Amino acid sequence: MAKTKYNDPKLEEKLRDRKYYITDSNPEFLKDVERIGRTIAHMCFQCGTCTGSCPSAPRSSYRIRLFMRKAVMGLEDEALTDPDLWLCTTCYSCTDRCPRDIAPTDVIMAMRNLAARRDIIPRNFLKTTQLIYQTGHGVPNNDVNRAARRKLGLTEEPPTTHMYPEYIKGIRKIMDHYGLKERADRILAEGE
Amino acid sequence: MRQYAFFLGCIAPNRYPGIEAAAIKTSRNVGIELLPLNGASCCPAPGAFGSIDLKIWYAMAARNVVLAEQMGMDIALICNGCYKSIYEVNEKLKHNDDLRDGVNEVLAEIDMEFKGSIDVWHLAELYYDPEIVGVKKLAESVTHPLTGARIAVHYGCHLMKPKKERHFGDTEHPMWIEELVAALGAEPVQYRNKMLCCGAGGGVRGFDLTHALDITNEKLINLQEAGADALTEVCPFCQLQYDRGQIEIEEKFGVTYGLPVLHYNELLGLAQGMSPDELALDLHAVSVDPFLKKIL
């Protein structure tokens, strides 16, 4: 039996685009998200359990279900440039409740990784990495705390990279392997 | 004495050192010796590092795990955020060859190799495990029971969730930390939406403080409604969000709660007879005195 056709070349061409005619859809986006997030985002059937479980949803325009849809539809630019992407507290409530066994939280993490490749990263994230590059700690020691530690009978510096700064060299090598320090410096300088 | 490499993280040793002091002392009283993990760093922060590049997060966390592998000891830690990084990366690298190979390529540059030879535990789960400590032995270590204190529990997110990558079972209505609280002679209090996040994670505290505090505020409303004398948790980052957050909420929203927030190890310290000075409770932003008056 011959396949039914519309006999309308323009419509046939449109329908070959499986992404519902959206011309800026990138089918590679879903693959990237699934590979980085190690989760089956394409299984999403838009039930909304994720948004219903989300602590950020009631107090912002952030909708995890919308990001799930954008992953499936390949709306890369829309998803990656939306500042709501950074309102996920990564509480994993959506992941625990997802009836399709997807990890929407890890979809968000993957999208953040992809946004970061475009240098879209909020400053506080970059500053934390810089502190770790300098000291090994995201929240380093200070004088008030040193005095308190002494009173408690602890060493003024904890036995971490603070007491053994020779270990910071290894940390820097790992971060430099990915060029993170240089990138953080450049992006932060642009915003000064 | 069971020995563990004690992974400190950042906020406990550098903001609430009483938690570190208490963890070492109180654990010794129940047969656990915590040994320093020399040269450990930030876990690193799963929100900050994971969001930028998960591969860097794996490699940085693996470095901390390898330090413990070199000691030949399991890791014990006291922070849910650290648990997310150290436990999860350890498990992921153990079970995924592709990830492990990628990480080991980078670690080779600093003469390290991830072998997958140790396990990672939160101190709280070691306390609960009857084969390690157990509630009964924990209760026997109490010399100054916290009688009359009504204490609510904040579980935090990254210890038990996502549940399919953990081993704690139910994440909707867990009760095991309440059992640990009851072992100290205190009365555990239930409140609305107990499993709601503190609001700080995922980099949100740094990205949008008001948004993060609004979540914290919802928790505090529910805690106040339940009439808790104090809130306990097993995560110094949640503690920071609730403790300093209450001051920030006062400034931004004009609401005062005055709810003391104590890490479970600080409570255990008090119950084992440690003084408030030995726990540096004066470093807390919200005064712990009303709670101390109730129990001392």
Coordinates of C-alpha atoms in Angstrom, one line a residue:
Chain A
M1 CA 0.0 0.0 0.0
A2 CA 1.3 3.4 -0.9
K3 CA 2.0 5.8 1.9
T4 CA -0.6 8.5 2.4
K5 CA 0.7 11.9 1.3
Y6 CA -0.4 15.5 1.6
N7 CA 0.6 16.2 -2.0
D8 CA 1.9 19.6 -0.8
P9 CA 5.7 19.8 -1.1
K10 CA 5.9 22.7 1.3
L11 CA 3.9 20.9 4.0
E12 CA 5.9 17.6 3.4
E13 CA 9.1 19.6 4.0
K14 CA 7.7 21.1 7.2
L15 CA 6.7 17.7 8.5
R16 CA 10.1 16.3 8.0
D17 CA 11.1 18.6 10.8
R18 CA 10.1 16.4 13.7
K19 CA 10.6 19.3 16.1
Y20 CA 7.2 20.9 15.4
Y21 CA 8.3 23.4 12.8
I22 CA 10.6 25.3 15.2
T23 CA 13.4 26.4 13.0
D24 CA 16.0 27.1 15.7
S25 CA 15.6 23.7 17.2
N26 CA 18.8 21.7 17.6
P27 CA 18.3 17.9 17.9
E28 CA 21.8 17.5 19.2
F29 CA 20.9 19.5 22.3
L30 CA 18.8 16.6 23.7
K31 CA 21.6 14.2 23.1
D32 CA 24.1 16.5 24.8
V33 CA 21.8 16.9 27.8
E34 CA 21.3 13.2 28.1
R35 CA 25.0 12.4 27.8
I36 CA 26.2 15.0 30.3
G37 CA 23.3 14.5 32.7
R38 CA 23.4 10.7 32.3
T39 CA 19.6 10.6 32.4
I40 CA 16.7 9.7 30.0
A41 CA 15.3 13.2 29.4
H42 CA 13.4 12.1 26.2
M43 CA 11.1 9.9 28.3
C44 CA 9.4 13.0 29.8
F45 CA 5.7 13.1 29.2
Q46 CA 5.2 16.5 30.8
C47 CA 3.1 15.4 33.8
G48 CA 4.4 18.3 35.9
T49 CA 5.2 16.3 39.0
C50 CA 8.6 18.0 38.9
T51 CA 7.3 21.6 39.0
G52 CA 4.8 20.6 41.6
S53 CA 7.7 19.3 43.8
C54 CA 10.0 22.2 43.2
P55 CA 10.8 24.7 46.1
S56 CA 11.8 27.4 43.6
A57 CA 8.6 27.2 41.5
P58 CA 6.2 28.9 43.9
R59 CA 8.4 32.0 44.2
S60 CA 9.7 32.6 40.7
S61 CA 9.1 32.0 37.0
Y62 CA 11.4 29.0 37.1
R63 CA 9.5 25.9 35.8
I64 CA 11.5 22.7 35.6
R65 CA 8.8 21.1 33.4
L66 CA 9.4 23.9 30.8
F67 CA 13.2 23.1 30.8
M68 CA 12.4 19.4 30.3
R69 CA 10.2 20.3 27.3
K70 CA 12.9 22.5 25.9
A71 CA 15.4 19.7 26.2
V72 CA 13.1 17.4 24.2
M73 CA 12.3 20.0 21.6
G74 CA 16.0 21.0 21.2
L75 CA 15.4 24.6 22.1
E76 CA 19.0 25.1 23.1
D77 CA 19.3 28.9 22.9
E78 CA 16.1 29.5 24.8
A79 CA 17.1 27.1 27.6
L80 CA 20.7 28.1 28.0
T81 CA 20.1 31.9 28.0
D82 CA 17.2 31.8 30.5
P83 CA 18.4 33.0 33.9
D84 CA 15.8 30.8 35.6
L85 CA 18.2 28.0 34.9
W86 CA 20.2 29.1 38.0
L87 CA 17.3 29.0 40.4
C88 CA 17.4 25.2 40.9
T89 CA 18.6 24.4 44.5
T90 CA 19.4 20.8 43.3
C91 CA 17.1 19.4 46.1
Y92 CA 16.3 16.4 43.9
S93 CA 12.7 16.3 45.0
C94 CA 11.6 16.2 41.3
T95 CA 14.1 13.4 40.7
D96 CA 12.7 11.3 43.6
R97 CA 9.1 11.8 42.4
C98 CA 9.5 11.5 38.6
P99 CA 7.2 8.7 37.5
R100 CA 9.3 8.3 34.3
D101 CA 12.5 7.7 36.4
I102 CA 14.2 10.7 34.9
A103 CA 16.5 13.0 36.9
P104 CA 15.3 16.5 36.0
T105 CA 17.8 17.9 38.4
D106 CA 20.6 16.3 36.3
V107 CA 19.0 17.8 33.2
I108 CA 19.4 21.2 34.8
M109 CA 23.0 20.4 35.7
A110 CA 23.7 19.3 32.1
M111 CA 22.2 22.5 30.8
R112 CA 24.2 24.6 33.2
N113 CA 27.4 22.8 31.9
L114 CA 26.3 23.6 28.4
A115 CA 25.6 27.3 29.3
A116 CA 29.0 27.5 31.0
R117 CA 30.6 26.5 27.7
R118 CA 29.1 29.7 26.3
D119 CA 30.6 31.6 29.2
I120 CA 27.1 32.0 30.7
I121 CA 27.9 31.4 34.4
P122 CA 26.8 33.6 37.4
R123 CA 29.6 35.3 39.1
N124 CA 29.2 33.6 42.5
F125 CA 29.9 30.2 41.0
L126 CA 33.1 31.5 39.4
K127 CA 34.2 33.2 42.7
T128 CA 33.8 30.0 44.6
T129 CA 36.1 28.2 42.1
Q130 CA 38.7 31.0 42.4
L131 CA 38.7 30.7 46.2
I132 CA 39.3 26.9 45.9
Y133 CA 42.1 27.6 43.4
Q134 CA 43.8 30.0 45.9
T135 CA 43.2 28.1 49.2
G136 CA 41.7 24.7 48.5
H137 CA 38.5 25.8 50.3
G138 CA 35.3 27.4 49.0
V139 CA 34.8 28.9 52.4
P140 CA 38.3 29.6 53.8
N141 CA 39.4 30.1 57.4
N142 CA 39.5 33.6 59.0
D143 CA 41.0 35.2 62.1
V144 CA 37.8 35.1 64.2
N145 CA 37.5 31.4 63.4
R146 CA 41.2 30.8 64.1
A147 CA 40.8 32.2 67.6
A148 CA 37.7 30.1 68.2
R149 CA 39.6 27.0 67.0
R150 CA 42.4 27.7 69.4
K151 CA 40.0 28.0 72.3
L152 CA 38.5 24.7 71.4
G153 CA 41.8 23.0 71.5
L154 CA 41.8 22.5 67.8
T155 CA 44.7 23.5 65.5
E156 CA 44.3 27.1 64.3
E157 CA 44.3 25.7 60.7
P158 CA 42.3 22.5 60.0
P159 CA 44.4 19.6 58.8
T160 CA 43.3 20.3 55.2
T161 CA 45.0 22.3 52.5
H162 CA 45.0 25.1 55.1
M163 CA 47.6 23.2 57.3
Y164 CA 49.3 21.5 54.3
P165 CA 49.3 24.1 51.5
E166 CA 51.7 21.9 49.5
Y167 CA 48.6 20.0 48.4
I168 CA 47.1 23.1 46.7
K169 CA 49.5 22.5 43.8
G170 CA 47.6 19.3 42.8
I171 CA 44.3 21.1 43.0
R172 CA 45.6 23.8 40.7
K173 CA 46.9 21.2 38.2
I174 CA 43.4 19.6 38.0
M175 CA 41.7 23.0 37.5
D176 CA 44.3 24.1 35.0
H177 CA 43.9 20.9 33.1
Y178 CA 40.4 22.2 32.3
G179 CA 41.5 25.8 32.0
L180 CA 39.0 26.8 34.7
K181 CA 41.1 29.4 36.5
E182 CA 41.9 31.3 33.4
R183 CA 38.3 31.2 32.2
A184 CA 37.0 32.3 35.6
D185 CA 39.5 35.2 35.6
R186 CA 38.5 36.3 32.1
I187 CA 34.8 36.2 32.6
L188 CA 35.0 37.9 36.0
A189 CA 37.2 40.6 34.5
E190 CA 34.7 41.3 31.7
G191 CA 32.1 42.1 34.3
E192 CA 34.2 44.5 36.3
Chain B
M1 CA 37.6 1.6 68.1
R2 CA 36.6 1.8 64.4
Q3 CA 38.8 4.2 62.6
Y4 CA 37.7 6.5 59.8
A5 CA 39.4 9.3 57.7
F6 CA 37.6 12.4 58.8
F7 CA 36.7 14.6 55.9
L8 CA 36.0 18.1 57.2
G9 CA 34.8 20.1 54.2
C10 CA 34.7 23.9 54.5
I11 CA 31.9 25.3 56.7
A12 CA 32.3 23.1 59.7
P13 CA 36.1 23.7 60.3
N14 CA 36.1 27.3 59.0
R15 CA 32.7 28.7 60.4
Y16 CA 31.4 26.3 63.0
P17 CA 34.5 24.7 64.5
G18 CA 32.4 23.5 67.4
I19 CA 30.9 20.9 65.1
E20 CA 34.4 19.5 64.3
A21 CA 35.4 19.4 67.9
A22 CA 32.1 17.8 68.9
A23 CA 32.3 15.2 66.1
I24 CA 35.7 14.0 67.2
K25 CA 34.9 13.9 71.0
T26 CA 31.4 12.5 70.8
S27 CA 32.4 9.8 68.3
R28 CA 35.1 8.6 70.5
N29 CA 32.5 8.0 73.3
V30 CA 30.7 5.6 71.0
G31 CA 33.6 3.7 69.6
I32 CA 34.5 5.7 66.5
E33 CA 37.9 7.3 66.1
L34 CA 38.1 10.1 63.5
L35 CA 41.6 10.6 62.0
P36 CA 42.7 13.7 60.1
L37 CA 42.6 13.4 56.3
N38 CA 45.7 15.5 55.7
G39 CA 45.6 17.7 52.6
A40 CA 41.9 17.4 51.9
S41 CA 40.2 20.3 50.3
C42 CA 36.7 21.6 49.6
C43 CA 34.6 18.6 48.5
P44 CA 34.3 20.6 46.0
A45 CA 31.0 22.5 46.3
P46 CA 28.6 20.4 44.1
G47 CA 26.5 23.4 43.1
A48 CA 29.4 25.6 42.0
F49 CA 31.7 23.0 40.4
G50 CA 29.0 20.6 39.2
S51 CA 27.2 23.5 37.4
I52 CA 30.2 24.6 35.6
D53 CA 31.6 21.3 34.5
L54 CA 30.7 17.9 36.0
K55 CA 34.0 16.5 34.8
I56 CA 36.0 18.9 37.0
W57 CA 33.8 18.1 39.9
Y58 CA 34.4 14.4 39.5
A59 CA 38.2 14.9 39.3
M60 CA 38.4 17.3 42.3
A61 CA 36.3 15.1 44.5
A62 CA 38.2 12.0 43.4
R63 CA 41.4 13.6 44.7
N64 CA 39.9 13.8 48.2
V65 CA 38.8 10.1 47.9
V66 CA 42.3 9.0 46.8
L67 CA 43.8 10.7 49.9
A68 CA 41.7 8.3 52.0
E69 CA 42.5 5.4 49.8
Q70 CA 46.2 6.1 50.5
M71 CA 45.4 5.9 54.3
G72 CA 43.5 2.6 53.6
M73 CA 40.5 3.9 55.5
D74 CA 36.8 4.6 54.8
I75 CA 35.8 8.3 54.9
A76 CA 33.4 9.6 57.6
L77 CA 32.0 13.1 57.1
I78 CA 29.5 15.5 58.7
C79 CA 28.0 17.5 55.9
N80 CA 25.3 16.7 53.3
G81 CA 27.0 18.8 50.6
C82 CA 30.3 16.9 51.1
Y83 CA 28.3 13.7 51.1
K84 CA 26.9 14.6 47.7
S85 CA 30.4 15.2 46.3
I86 CA 32.5 12.5 48.0
Y87 CA 30.0 9.7 48.3
E88 CA 28.4 10.2 44.9
V89 CA 31.6 10.6 43.0
N90 CA 33.2 7.6 44.8
E91 CA 30.2 5.4 43.8
K92 CA 29.9 6.8 40.2
L93 CA 33.6 6.2 39.5
K94 CA 33.5 2.7 41.0
H95 CA 30.6 1.7 38.7
N96 CA 31.3 3.6 35.5
D97 CA 34.5 2.7 33.6
D98 CA 34.2 5.7 31.2
L99 CA 34.1 8.2 34.1
R100 CA 36.9 6.5 36.0
D101 CA 39.2 6.4 33.1
G102 CA 38.6 10.1 32.4
V103 CA 39.3 11.0 36.0
N104 CA 42.4 8.9 36.2
E105 CA 43.8 10.5 33.1
V106 CA 43.7 13.8 34.9
L107 CA 44.8 12.4 38.3
A108 CA 47.8 10.8 36.6
E109 CA 49.2 14.4 36.2
I110 CA 49.5 14.6 39.9
D111 CA 50.6 11.0 40.4
M112 CA 47.3 9.8 41.8
E113 CA 45.0 7.0 40.8
F114 CA 41.4 6.4 41.8
K115 CA 41.2 2.7 42.8
G116 CA 37.7 2.5 44.3
S117 CA 39.0 0.7 47.4
I118 CA 37.1 2.6 50.1
D119 CA 33.5 3.6 51.1
V120 CA 32.2 6.9 52.2
W121 CA 29.8 7.4 55.2
H122 CA 27.9 10.2 56.8
L123 CA 28.7 10.1 60.6
A124 CA 24.9 10.2 61.3
E125 CA 24.3 7.0 59.4
L126 CA 27.2 5.4 61.3
Y127 CA 25.5 6.4 64.5
Y128 CA 22.2 4.9 63.3
D129 CA 23.7 1.7 62.1
P130 CA 23.3 -1.0 64.9
E131 CA 26.4 -2.8 63.6
I132 CA 28.5 0.3 64.0
V133 CA 26.9 2.3 66.9
G134 CA 23.2 2.1 66.9
V135 CA 20.6 4.1 68.8
K136 CA 20.9 2.0 72.0
K137 CA 24.6 2.6 72.4
L138 CA 24.2 6.2 71.5
A139 CA 21.6 6.6 74.3
E140 CA 24.0 4.9 76.7
S141 CA 26.7 7.5 76.0
V142 CA 24.3 10.3 77.2
T143 CA 25.2 11.7 80.6
H144 CA 23.2 15.0 80.4
P145 CA 19.8 14.1 78.7
L146 CA 18.1 16.9 76.9
T147 CA 14.9 16.3 78.8
G148 CA 12.0 18.6 78.0
A149 CA 13.5 20.0 74.8
R150 CA 11.3 19.9 71.7
I151 CA 13.6 19.5 68.7
A152 CA 12.7 19.5 65.0
V153 CA 14.9 17.8 62.4
H154 CA 15.9 19.2 59.0
Y155 CA 17.2 16.2 56.9
G156 CA 18.6 18.3 54.1
C157 CA 18.6 17.1 50.5
H158 CA 22.0 15.6 49.5
L159 CA 22.3 12.9 52.1
M160 CA 19.2 10.9 51.1
K161 CA 18.3 12.2 47.6
P162 CA 18.3 11.1 44.9
K163 CA 17.0 8.0 46.6
K164 CA 17.9 5.6 43.8
E165 CA 21.6 6.5 44.1
R166 CA 21.5 6.2 47.9
H167 CA 20.5 3.6 50.5
F168 CA 18.3 5.4 53.0
G169 CA 14.9 4.3 51.6
D170 CA 11.9 6.6 52.1
T171 CA 12.7 10.3 51.4
E172 CA 9.2 11.6 51.9
H173 CA 8.7 10.9 55.7
P174 CA 11.9 9.6 57.1
M175 CA 12.1 9.2 60.9
W176 CA 15.6 7.8 61.6
I177 CA 17.2 11.1 62.6
E178 CA 14.2 11.7 65.0
E179 CA 15.3 8.4 66.6
L180 CA 18.8 9.7 67.0
V181 CA 17.3 12.9 68.6
A182 CA 15.1 10.8 71.0
A183 CA 18.2 8.8 72.0
L184 CA 19.4 12.1 73.6
G185 CA 16.3 12.3 75.8
A186 CA 14.8 15.1 73.7
E187 CA 11.3 15.1 72.2
P188 CA 11.4 15.1 68.3
V189 CA 8.8 17.5 66.8
Q190 CA 7.1 17.0 63.4
Y191 CA 6.3 20.0 61.2
R192 CA 4.7 20.8 57.9
N193 CA 6.7 20.0 54.7
K194 CA 9.6 18.6 56.7
M195 CA 11.5 17.5 53.6
L196 CA 11.5 21.0 52.0
C197 CA 15.0 22.2 51.0
C198 CA 16.7 24.9 53.2
G199 CA 17.0 27.0 50.0
A200 CA 20.8 27.4 49.9
G201 CA 21.9 24.6 47.6
G202 CA 22.8 24.6 43.9
G203 CA 24.5 27.9 44.1
V204 CA 21.2 29.7 44.8
R205 CA 22.3 31.3 48.0
G206 CA 25.1 33.1 46.1
F207 CA 23.0 33.7 43.0
D208 CA 19.8 35.1 44.5
L209 CA 19.9 35.4 48.3
T210 CA 16.4 36.8 48.6
H211 CA 15.0 33.7 46.7
A212 CA 17.0 31.4 48.9
L213 CA 15.9 33.1 52.1
D214 CA 12.2 33.0 50.9
I215 CA 12.5 29.2 51.0
T216 CA 14.2 29.3 54.4
N217 CA 11.4 31.6 55.6
E218 CA 8.8 29.1 54.6
K219 CA 10.6 26.4 56.7
L220 CA 10.9 28.8 59.6
I221 CA 7.1 29.6 59.5
N222 CA 6.4 25.8 59.7
L223 CA 8.9 25.3 62.5
Q224 CA 7.4 28.1 64.5
E225 CA 3.9 26.7 64.1
A226 CA 5.1 23.4 65.5
G227 CA 6.6 25.1 68.5
A228 CA 10.1 23.7 68.3
D229 CA 12.7 24.8 70.8
A230 CA 15.5 24.1 68.4
L231 CA 16.2 22.8 64.9
T232 CA 18.8 20.2 64.3
E233 CA 20.4 19.1 61.1
V234 CA 23.4 17.1 59.8
C235 CA 24.7 19.7 57.3
P236 CA 26.8 22.8 58.2
F237 CA 25.7 24.5 55.0
C238 CA 22.0 24.1 56.0
Q239 CA 23.0 25.3 59.4
L240 CA 24.6 28.4 57.9
Q241 CA 21.5 29.0 55.9
Y242 CA 19.1 28.7 58.9
D243 CA 21.4 30.4 61.4
R244 CA 22.9 33.4 59.5
G245 CA 19.8 33.3 57.3
Q246 CA 17.6 34.2 60.2
I247 CA 19.6 37.4 60.6
E248 CA 19.3 38.1 56.9
I249 CA 15.6 37.4 57.0
E250 CA 15.2 39.9 59.8
E251 CA 17.0 42.5 57.7
K252 CA 15.2 41.8 54.4
F253 CA 11.7 40.6 55.5
G254 CA 11.5 42.2 58.9
V255 CA 10.5 38.9 60.6
T256 CA 12.3 37.5 63.7
Y257 CA 12.2 33.9 64.7
G258 CA 15.1 33.4 67.2
L259 CA 15.1 29.7 66.6
P260 CA 18.4 28.1 67.7
V261 CA 20.0 25.8 65.1
L262 CA 22.4 23.1 66.1
H263 CA 24.2 20.4 64.2
Y264 CA 23.4 16.9 65.5
N265 CA 26.9 16.6 66.8
E266 CA 26.6 19.8 68.8
L267 CA 23.4 18.3 70.4
L268 CA 25.2 15.0 71.1
G269 CA 28.1 17.0 72.6
L270 CA 25.7 18.8 75.0
A271 CA 24.0 15.4 75.9
Q272 CA 27.4 13.9 76.6
G273 CA 28.2 16.8 79.0
M274 CA 30.3 19.1 76.8
S275 CA 29.9 22.7 77.8
P276 CA 28.6 25.4 75.4
D277 CA 32.2 26.8 75.4
E278 CA 33.6 23.5 74.3
L279 CA 31.2 23.7 71.4
A280 CA 31.9 27.4 70.5
L281 CA 28.1 27.9 70.5
D282 CA 28.8 31.7 70.8
L283 CA 29.7 31.6 67.1
H284 CA 26.1 30.9 66.2
A285 CA 24.4 34.0 64.7
V286 CA 21.1 33.2 66.5
S287 CA 21.6 32.9 70.3
V288 CA 21.4 29.3 71.5
D289 CA 20.8 30.5 75.1
P290 CA 17.0 30.0 75.2
F291 CA 17.6 26.4 74.3
L292 CA 20.4 26.0 76.8
K293 CA 18.2 27.4 79.6
K294 CA 15.7 24.7 78.8
I295 CA 18.1 21.8 79.1
L296 CA 20.7 22.8 81.6

